[in-house]
Short mmCIF file of C-alpha atoms in Angstrom, two decimals:
data_model
loop_
_atom_site.label_atom_id
_atom_site.label_comp_id
_atom_site.label_asym_id
_atom_site.label_seq_id
_atom_site.Cartn_x
_atom_site.Cartn_y
_atom_site.Cartn_z
CA MET E 30 -0.09 -0.19 0.13
CA PHE E 31 1.15 3.60 -0.73
CA ASN E 32 2.20 5.52 2.09
CA LEU E 33 -0.07 8.83 2.45
CA LYS E 34 2.89 11.06 3.31
CA ALA E 35 4.70 10.04 0.21
CA LEU E 36 1.45 10.99 -1.95
CA GLN E 37 1.16 14.16 -0.10
CA LYS E 38 4.71 15.09 -1.04
CA ASN E 39 4.36 14.24 -4.80
CA LYS E 40 4.09 17.28 -6.70
CA THR E 41 2.09 15.81 -9.34
CA VAL E 42 -0.53 14.97 -6.79
CA ARG E 43 -0.21 18.17 -4.80
CA TYR E 44 -0.38 20.43 -7.81
CA GLY E 45 -1.32 18.45 -10.88
CA VAL E 46 -4.54 16.72 -9.87
CA PRO E 47 -6.07 19.96 -8.50
CA MET E 48 -5.11 21.82 -11.69
CA LEU E 49 -6.74 19.31 -13.98
CA LEU E 50 -9.85 19.18 -11.85
CA LEU E 51 -10.15 23.05 -12.25
CA VAL E 52 -9.65 23.07 -15.85
CA VAL E 53 -11.88 20.26 -16.46
CA GLY E 54 -14.55 21.20 -14.15
CA GLY E 55 -14.30 24.79 -15.23
CA SER E 56 -15.07 23.95 -19.00
CA PHE E 57 -18.50 22.14 -17.77
CA GLY E 58 -19.31 24.88 -15.59
CA LEU E 59 -18.67 27.57 -17.93
CA ARG E 60 -20.62 25.73 -20.59
CA GLU E 61 -23.66 25.72 -18.07
CA PHE E 62 -23.42 29.64 -17.66
CA ALA E 63 -23.11 30.29 -21.32
CA GLN E 64 -26.00 28.25 -22.20
CA ILE E 65 -28.20 30.27 -19.68
CA ARG E 66 -27.00 33.20 -21.46
CA TYR E 67 -27.97 31.90 -24.64
CA ASP E 68 -31.37 30.90 -23.71
CA ALA E 69 -32.23 34.25 -22.21
CA GLN E 70 -31.22 35.92 -25.60
CA LYS E 71 -33.49 33.41 -27.20
CA LEU E 72 -36.32 34.59 -25.15
CA ARG E 73 -35.59 38.14 -25.75
CA ARG E 74 -35.69 37.91 -29.52
CA LYS E 75 -39.06 36.63 -29.55
CA LEU E 76 -41.48 39.08 -30.85
CA ASP E 77 -44.96 39.89 -29.76
CA PRO E 78 -47.49 38.07 -31.82
CA SER E 79 -49.43 41.25 -32.57
CA LEU E 80 -46.14 42.90 -33.34
CA GLU E 81 -44.85 40.10 -35.64
CA ALA E 82 -47.96 40.34 -37.71
CA LYS E 83 -47.00 43.97 -38.45
CA VAL E 84 -43.41 43.31 -39.42
CA ARG E 85 -43.24 42.56 -43.25
CA PRO E 86 -40.36 40.29 -44.34
CA VAL E 87 -37.93 42.25 -46.43
CA THR E 88 -35.85 40.44 -49.25
CA LEU E 89 -32.36 41.39 -50.76
CA GLU E 90 -34.06 42.14 -54.05
CA GLN E 91 -36.40 44.57 -52.79
CA GLU E 92 -33.25 46.40 -51.01
CA TYR E 93 -31.47 46.45 -54.20
CA GLU E 94 -34.35 47.70 -56.32
CA LYS E 95 -34.05 50.80 -53.88
CA MET E 96 -30.44 51.21 -54.03
CA ILE E 97 -30.33 51.38 -57.97
CA ILE E 98 -28.46 54.45 -59.19
CA ASN E 99 -27.41 55.39 -62.65
CA VAL E 100 -23.92 54.20 -63.17
CA ASP E 101 -23.38 55.77 -66.54
CA GLU E 102 -23.24 59.29 -65.03
CA TRP E 103 -21.50 58.65 -61.77
CA LYS E 104 -18.34 60.36 -60.91
CA ASN E 105 -15.93 59.38 -58.33
CA VAL E 106 -14.88 62.31 -56.43
CA ARG E 107 -12.06 62.10 -53.76
CA GLY E 108 -12.07 64.26 -50.55
CA PRO E 109 -9.66 66.59 -49.39
CA ARG E 110 -6.42 65.21 -48.00
CA PRO E 111 -5.62 66.25 -44.10
CA TRP E 112 -3.14 68.86 -45.35
CA GLU E 113 -5.45 70.57 -48.02
CA ASP E 114 -8.11 73.14 -46.97
CA SER E 115 -11.40 71.37 -47.54
CA ARG E 116 -13.21 74.67 -48.37
CA GLN E 117 -10.60 75.70 -51.06
CA TYR E 118 -10.44 71.91 -52.38
CA GLN E 119 -14.51 71.88 -52.73
CA GLU E 120 -14.39 75.09 -54.59
CA GLN E 121 -11.83 74.04 -56.81
CA MET E 122 -13.79 70.84 -57.58
CA ARG E 123 -16.77 72.67 -58.28
CA ARG E 124 -15.01 74.84 -60.75
CA LYS E 125 -13.61 71.90 -62.80
CA GLU E 126 -17.46 70.47 -62.90
CA THR E 127 -18.61 73.31 -64.74
#
């Protein structure tokens, strides 16, 4: 049989086993606390049935139709650099357009 004092002096038993229990036990505990958080978020996301009836689904195609612009007449205009005077640069760009 092992001597109890020999086990108490062993560094693996003294430091390794509690550390291993802390890491493994902590991961299980963390999982449980995280699950509580995600369950609470699911409950908050649920809409009231009367409000849900008012909300209409929006598709990507509908939003794209709203954003269509005339690409042929579009012009890329850069903004002023930090060392340039923005008012002076805007006036200069307006003169070039006309």
